[in-house]
Amino acid sequence: MKTVSENACFGGVQGVYSHASTACACDMTFGLFLPKEAKAGPVPVLWYLSGLTCTHENAMTKAGAQAWAAREGIALVFPDTSPRGEDVADDEAYDLGKGAGFYVNATEAPWAPHYRMWDYVAEELPALIGRDFAVDLERQSITGHSMGGHGALTLAMALPGRYRSVSAFAPICNPSGADWGRKQLTAYLGADEAAWARHDASKVMRETGFDGPVLVDVGTKDQFIDLLRPETLAQAVAERRQQAELRLQPGYDHSYFFVSSFMEDHVSFHAEALEA
């Protein structure tokens, strides 16, 4: 593993690291914030999964999460959103290929050799940071924005016992029913919609749910709200009687101004679960 950069940040360290990924068969880069408490021993971990077009850097520099994580003594992990490299398949559209991994394991050409973001986030990267940094993998929670909110919700529900809490900012709630999803799931997983079900948060919520607290925020002025379909997740939560708080925030859009406005709420929400 290579240290790309390390900067003092709210009493802790904001690092950026790269490594050769087995899951993605290429070099991957991630951000990791460690609070000052990590100098004394392992600290709980909050994963932040970013959205379309993003790298590890967007949330790391725009979300304002480090201040609140430092207050709570929590580490933050900022993975990339897709594999990278000259030999990695890509597409001219912003919503497919690099920057748009959708947190799935692709099975279709030309994506299958590298686009295994599910395995990367669920298995490879946790093992790496657990080995090399002072983090407590017995205390993990997960959040994300947009495509990353979709990833956070589906990972949390598919891996019972892994995460103590899950939250999302403007998640893609029903990708199998929207243009932000059908295109990508077809490309990565094929035309058989049965293969998509485990990557549709609304469907998984209805069938499985999450054994813990859930928090979701969506802005009422989100320019992509018709693609996010938050009403499908709300219906699934109601049908399952899932412990969840789903909030529509008046006047907010899809940007990081929205994310940063409610980041304190989300970090505090996870801190409570991680301390339990």
CSV table of C-alpha atoms in Angstrom, one decimal:
chain,number,residue,atom,x,y,z
A,1,MET,CA,0.0,0.0,0.0
A,2,LYS,CA,1.2,3.5,-0.9
A,3,THR,CA,0.6,6.7,1.1
A,4,VAL,CA,-0.5,9.3,-1.3
A,5,SER,CA,-1.0,12.1,1.3
A,6,GLU,CA,-1.6,12.6,5.0
A,7,ASN,CA,-2.8,15.9,6.5
A,8,ALA,CA,-3.6,17.0,10.0
A,9,CYS,CA,-7.3,17.4,10.3
A,10,PHE,CA,-9.4,18.2,13.4
A,11,GLY,CA,-6.8,16.7,15.7
A,12,GLY,CA,-6.6,13.5,13.6
A,13,VAL,CA,-5.2,12.6,10.2
A,14,GLN,CA,-6.9,12.7,6.8
A,15,GLY,CA,-5.0,10.2,4.6
A,16,VAL,CA,-5.2,9.1,1.0
A,17,TYR,CA,-3.8,5.7,0.1
A,18,SER,CA,-3.5,3.5,-3.0
A,19,HIS,CA,-3.1,-0.2,-3.4
A,20,ALA,CA,-3.3,-3.0,-5.9
A,21,SER,CA,-6.8,-4.4,-5.7
A,22,THR,CA,-7.5,-8.1,-6.2
A,23,ALA,CA,-11.2,-7.6,-6.5
A,24,CYS,CA,-11.0,-4.9,-9.2
A,25,ALA,CA,-7.8,-6.1,-10.8
A,26,CYS,CA,-6.3,-2.6,-10.8
A,27,ASP,CA,-4.9,0.0,-8.5
A,28,MET,CA,-7.5,1.6,-6.2
A,29,THR,CA,-7.4,4.8,-4.1
A,30,PHE,CA,-9.3,5.5,-0.9
A,31,GLY,CA,-9.5,8.2,1.7
A,32,LEU,CA,-9.3,7.4,5.4
A,33,PHE,CA,-9.8,9.9,8.3
A,34,LEU,CA,-8.5,8.7,11.7
A,35,PRO,CA,-9.5,10.8,14.7
A,36,LYS,CA,-6.9,11.4,17.5
A,37,GLU,CA,-8.4,8.5,19.5
A,38,ALA,CA,-6.9,6.1,17.0
A,39,LYS,CA,-3.4,6.9,18.4
A,40,ALA,CA,-4.5,5.0,21.6
A,41,GLY,CA,-6.4,2.1,20.0
A,42,PRO,CA,-8.9,1.0,17.4
A,43,VAL,CA,-11.9,3.3,16.8
A,44,PRO,CA,-15.3,2.6,15.2
A,45,VAL,CA,-15.7,3.1,11.4
A,46,LEU,CA,-18.2,4.9,9.3
A,47,TRP,CA,-18.2,4.1,5.6
A,48,TYR,CA,-19.2,6.8,3.1
A,49,LEU,CA,-20.0,5.7,-0.4
A,50,SER,CA,-20.1,8.4,-3.1
A,51,GLY,CA,-22.3,9.0,-6.1
A,52,LEU,CA,-22.1,9.1,-9.8
A,53,THR,CA,-19.0,10.8,-11.4
A,54,CYS,CA,-17.3,11.0,-7.9
A,55,THR,CA,-13.9,9.6,-6.7
A,56,HIS,CA,-12.8,9.1,-3.1
A,57,GLU,CA,-12.1,12.9,-3.1
A,58,ASN,CA,-15.5,14.5,-3.5
A,59,ALA,CA,-17.0,13.6,-0.1
A,60,MET,CA,-13.6,13.8,1.6
A,61,THR,CA,-13.3,17.5,0.7
A,62,LYS,CA,-17.0,18.7,0.4
A,63,ALA,CA,-19.1,16.8,2.9
A,64,GLY,CA,-17.7,18.3,6.1
A,65,ALA,CA,-17.8,14.9,7.8
A,66,GLN,CA,-14.4,15.0,9.5
A,67,ALA,CA,-15.3,17.7,12.0
A,68,TRP,CA,-18.3,15.7,13.3
A,69,ALA,CA,-16.4,12.4,13.1
A,70,ALA,CA,-13.6,13.9,15.2
A,71,ARG,CA,-16.1,15.0,17.8
A,72,GLU,CA,-17.4,11.5,18.1
A,73,GLY,CA,-14.0,9.6,17.8
A,74,ILE,CA,-15.1,7.8,14.6
A,75,ALA,CA,-13.0,6.9,11.5
A,76,LEU,CA,-14.3,7.7,8.1
A,77,VAL,CA,-13.6,5.6,5.0
A,78,PHE,CA,-14.1,7.2,1.5
A,79,PRO,CA,-13.7,4.5,-1.2
A,80,ASP,CA,-13.6,5.2,-4.9
A,81,THR,CA,-16.8,4.6,-6.9
A,82,SER,CA,-15.3,2.4,-9.6
A,83,PRO,CA,-12.2,0.7,-10.8
A,84,ARG,CA,-9.6,3.0,-12.6
A,85,GLY,CA,-6.9,2.5,-15.2
A,86,GLU,CA,-6.2,2.5,-18.9
A,87,ASP,CA,-7.3,-1.1,-19.4
A,88,VAL,CA,-10.5,-0.6,-17.4
A,89,ALA,CA,-13.7,-0.5,-19.6
A,90,ASP,CA,-15.5,2.8,-19.8
A,91,ASP,CA,-18.4,4.5,-21.5
A,92,GLU,CA,-18.8,8.0,-23.0
A,93,ALA,CA,-21.9,8.6,-20.8
A,94,TYR,CA,-21.3,10.0,-17.3
A,95,ASP,CA,-23.6,7.4,-15.7
A,96,LEU,CA,-21.9,4.2,-16.9
A,97,GLY,CA,-18.3,3.0,-16.5
A,98,LYS,CA,-15.6,4.9,-14.6
A,99,GLY,CA,-17.2,6.8,-11.7
A,100,ALA,CA,-20.4,4.8,-12.0
A,101,GLY,CA,-19.6,1.3,-10.6
A,102,PHE,CA,-23.0,1.1,-8.8
A,103,TYR,CA,-21.5,-1.1,-6.1
A,104,VAL,CA,-22.2,-4.4,-7.9
A,105,ASN,CA,-20.1,-7.3,-9.1
A,106,ALA,CA,-20.5,-7.1,-12.9
A,107,THR,CA,-21.0,-10.3,-14.8
A,108,GLU,CA,-21.2,-9.0,-18.3
A,109,ALA,CA,-18.6,-8.0,-20.9
A,110,PRO,CA,-16.7,-5.7,-21.0
A,111,TRP,CA,-17.3,-4.9,-17.3
A,112,ALA,CA,-16.8,-8.2,-15.5
A,113,PRO,CA,-13.0,-8.2,-15.3
A,114,HIS,CA,-12.8,-5.0,-13.2
A,115,TYR,CA,-16.2,-3.9,-12.0
A,116,ARG,CA,-16.5,-5.8,-8.7
A,117,MET,CA,-17.2,-2.9,-6.4
A,118,TRP,CA,-19.4,-5.0,-4.1
A,119,ASP,CA,-16.6,-7.4,-3.3
A,120,TYR,CA,-14.2,-4.4,-3.0
A,121,VAL,CA,-16.3,-2.5,-0.5
A,122,ALA,CA,-17.7,-5.5,1.4
A,123,GLU,CA,-14.6,-7.6,1.7
A,124,GLU,CA,-11.3,-6.4,0.3
A,125,LEU,CA,-11.1,-2.8,1.6
A,126,PRO,CA,-12.4,-3.7,5.1
A,127,ALA,CA,-9.7,-6.4,5.4
A,128,LEU,CA,-7.0,-4.0,4.3
A,129,ILE,CA,-7.9,-1.2,6.7
A,130,GLY,CA,-8.4,-3.6,9.5
A,131,ARG,CA,-4.9,-4.9,9.0
A,132,ASP,CA,-3.1,-1.7,8.5
A,133,PHE,CA,-5.0,0.9,10.6
A,134,ALA,CA,-6.4,1.3,14.1
A,135,VAL,CA,-10.0,0.6,13.3
A,136,ASP,CA,-12.5,-1.6,15.1
A,137,LEU,CA,-14.3,-3.7,12.5
A,138,GLU,CA,-16.7,-5.0,15.2
A,139,ARG,CA,-18.2,-1.5,15.2
A,140,GLN,CA,-19.1,-0.4,11.6
A,141,SER,CA,-21.8,1.8,10.1
A,142,ILE,CA,-22.4,2.9,6.6
A,143,THR,CA,-23.8,5.9,4.7
A,144,GLY,CA,-23.7,7.3,1.2
A,145,HIS,CA,-25.0,9.8,-1.3
A,146,SER,CA,-27.1,9.1,-4.4
A,147,MET,CA,-25.6,6.0,-6.1
A,148,GLY,CA,-23.6,5.7,-2.9
A,149,GLY,CA,-26.9,5.8,-0.9
A,150,HIS,CA,-28.1,2.9,-3.0
A,151,GLY,CA,-24.9,1.0,-2.2
A,152,ALA,CA,-25.1,1.8,1.5
A,153,LEU,CA,-28.6,0.5,1.8
A,154,THR,CA,-28.2,-2.6,-0.2
A,155,LEU,CA,-24.9,-3.6,1.4
A,156,ALA,CA,-26.3,-3.0,4.9
A,157,MET,CA,-29.4,-5.2,4.3
A,158,ALA,CA,-27.4,-7.9,2.5
A,159,LEU,CA,-24.8,-8.3,5.3
A,160,PRO,CA,-26.7,-8.8,8.5
A,161,GLY,CA,-24.7,-8.0,11.6
A,162,ARG,CA,-22.0,-6.1,9.6
A,163,TYR,CA,-23.2,-2.6,10.1
A,164,ARG,CA,-24.9,-1.2,13.3
A,165,SER,CA,-26.7,1.5,11.4
A,166,VAL,CA,-27.3,2.7,7.9
A,167,SER,CA,-28.1,6.1,6.4
A,168,ALA,CA,-28.4,7.7,3.0
A,169,PHE,CA,-28.5,11.2,1.4
A,170,ALA,CA,-30.8,11.2,-1.6
A,171,PRO,CA,-30.3,7.5,-2.4
A,172,ILE,CA,-31.3,5.8,-5.7
A,173,CYS,CA,-34.1,3.9,-4.0
A,174,ASN,CA,-35.5,1.8,-6.8
A,175,PRO,CA,-32.9,1.4,-9.6
A,176,SER,CA,-34.8,-1.4,-11.3
A,177,GLY,CA,-37.7,1.1,-11.8
A,178,ALA,CA,-35.7,4.2,-13.0
A,179,ASP,CA,-33.3,5.3,-15.7
A,180,TRP,CA,-30.7,5.7,-13.0
A,181,GLY,CA,-30.5,1.9,-12.6
A,182,ARG,CA,-32.1,0.0,-15.4
A,183,LYS,CA,-29.4,1.1,-17.8
A,184,GLN,CA,-26.5,0.3,-15.5
A,185,LEU,CA,-27.9,-3.0,-14.1
A,186,THR,CA,-28.6,-4.2,-17.6
A,187,ALA,CA,-25.0,-3.4,-18.6
A,188,TYR,CA,-23.3,-4.8,-15.6
A,189,LEU,CA,-25.6,-7.8,-14.7
A,190,GLY,CA,-27.5,-8.6,-17.9
A,191,ALA,CA,-31.1,-8.4,-19.0
A,192,ASP,CA,-32.5,-10.9,-16.5
A,193,GLU,CA,-34.1,-8.6,-13.9
A,194,ALA,CA,-34.1,-11.3,-11.3
A,195,ALA,CA,-30.3,-10.7,-11.0
A,196,TRP,CA,-31.0,-7.0,-10.2
A,197,ALA,CA,-33.3,-7.6,-7.1
A,198,ARG,CA,-30.5,-7.7,-4.5
A,199,HIS,CA,-29.3,-4.3,-5.7
A,200,ASP,CA,-32.7,-2.6,-5.4
A,201,ALA,CA,-33.0,-1.0,-2.0
A,202,SER,CA,-36.8,-0.9,-2.1
A,203,LYS,CA,-37.2,-4.5,-3.0
A,204,VAL,CA,-34.6,-5.7,-0.4
A,205,MET,CA,-36.2,-3.5,2.2
A,206,ARG,CA,-39.6,-5.2,1.5
A,207,GLU,CA,-38.1,-8.7,1.6
A,208,THR,CA,-35.3,-8.4,4.2
A,209,GLY,CA,-35.2,-5.1,5.9
A,210,PHE,CA,-32.4,-4.0,8.3
A,211,ASP,CA,-31.8,-5.1,11.8
A,212,GLY,CA,-31.1,-1.7,13.1
A,213,PRO,CA,-31.8,2.0,12.7
A,214,VAL,CA,-32.2,3.6,9.3
A,215,LEU,CA,-32.0,7.4,8.4
A,216,VAL,CA,-32.7,8.8,4.9
A,217,ASP,CA,-32.7,12.4,3.8
A,218,VAL,CA,-33.9,13.7,0.5
A,219,GLY,CA,-34.3,17.3,-0.6
A,220,THR,CA,-37.7,18.4,-1.9
A,221,LYS,CA,-36.0,20.4,-4.7
A,222,ASP,CA,-33.7,17.6,-5.7
A,223,GLN,CA,-33.5,17.9,-9.4
A,224,PHE,CA,-33.2,14.1,-9.8
A,225,ILE,CA,-36.0,13.1,-7.4
A,226,ASP,CA,-38.0,11.3,-10.1
A,227,LEU,CA,-34.9,9.1,-10.7
A,228,LEU,CA,-34.4,8.5,-7.0
A,229,ARG,CA,-38.0,7.4,-6.4
A,230,PRO,CA,-37.9,7.8,-2.5
A,231,GLU,CA,-41.6,7.0,-2.4
A,232,THR,CA,-40.9,3.4,-3.2
A,233,LEU,CA,-38.5,3.1,-0.2
A,234,ALA,CA,-41.1,4.8,2.0
A,235,GLN,CA,-43.7,2.3,1.0
A,236,ALA,CA,-41.4,-0.6,1.6
A,237,VAL,CA,-40.5,0.7,5.0
A,238,ALA,CA,-44.2,1.1,5.9
A,239,GLU,CA,-45.1,-2.4,4.6
A,240,ARG,CA,-42.3,-4.0,6.6
A,241,ARG,CA,-42.7,-1.8,9.6
A,242,GLN,CA,-39.0,-1.1,9.5
A,243,GLN,CA,-37.4,1.1,12.2
A,244,ALA,CA,-36.6,4.1,10.0
A,245,GLU,CA,-36.7,7.9,9.8
A,246,LEU,CA,-37.3,9.1,6.3
A,247,ARG,CA,-37.1,12.9,5.9
A,248,LEU,CA,-38.0,15.3,3.1
A,249,GLN,CA,-35.9,18.4,3.6
A,250,PRO,CA,-37.7,21.5,2.2
A,251,GLY,CA,-35.8,23.5,-0.4
A,252,TYR,CA,-32.7,21.3,-0.7
A,253,ASP,CA,-31.3,19.9,-3.9
A,254,HIS,CA,-28.9,17.0,-4.8
A,255,SER,CA,-25.7,18.8,-4.2
A,256,TYR,CA,-23.0,18.7,-1.5
A,257,PHE,CA,-24.6,21.8,0.0
A,258,PHE,CA,-27.4,19.5,0.9
A,259,VAL,CA,-25.1,16.7,2.1
A,260,SER,CA,-23.0,19.0,4.3
A,261,SER,CA,-26.1,20.6,5.8
A,262,PHE,CA,-27.2,17.3,7.3
A,263,MET,CA,-23.9,15.6,7.9
A,264,GLU,CA,-23.9,16.4,11.6
A,265,ASP,CA,-27.2,14.7,12.0
A,266,HIS,CA,-26.0,11.6,10.2
A,267,VAL,CA,-22.7,11.3,12.0
A,268,SER,CA,-24.5,11.7,15.4
A,269,PHE,CA,-27.1,9.1,14.3
A,270,HIS,CA,-24.3,6.6,13.6
A,271,ALA,CA,-22.3,7.5,16.7
A,272,GLU,CA,-25.2,6.6,18.9
A,273,ALA,CA,-25.4,3.1,17.2
A,274,LEU,CA,-21.7,2.6,17.3
A,275,GLU,CA,-21.5,3.4,21.0
A,276,ALA,CA,-24.3,0.8,21.9
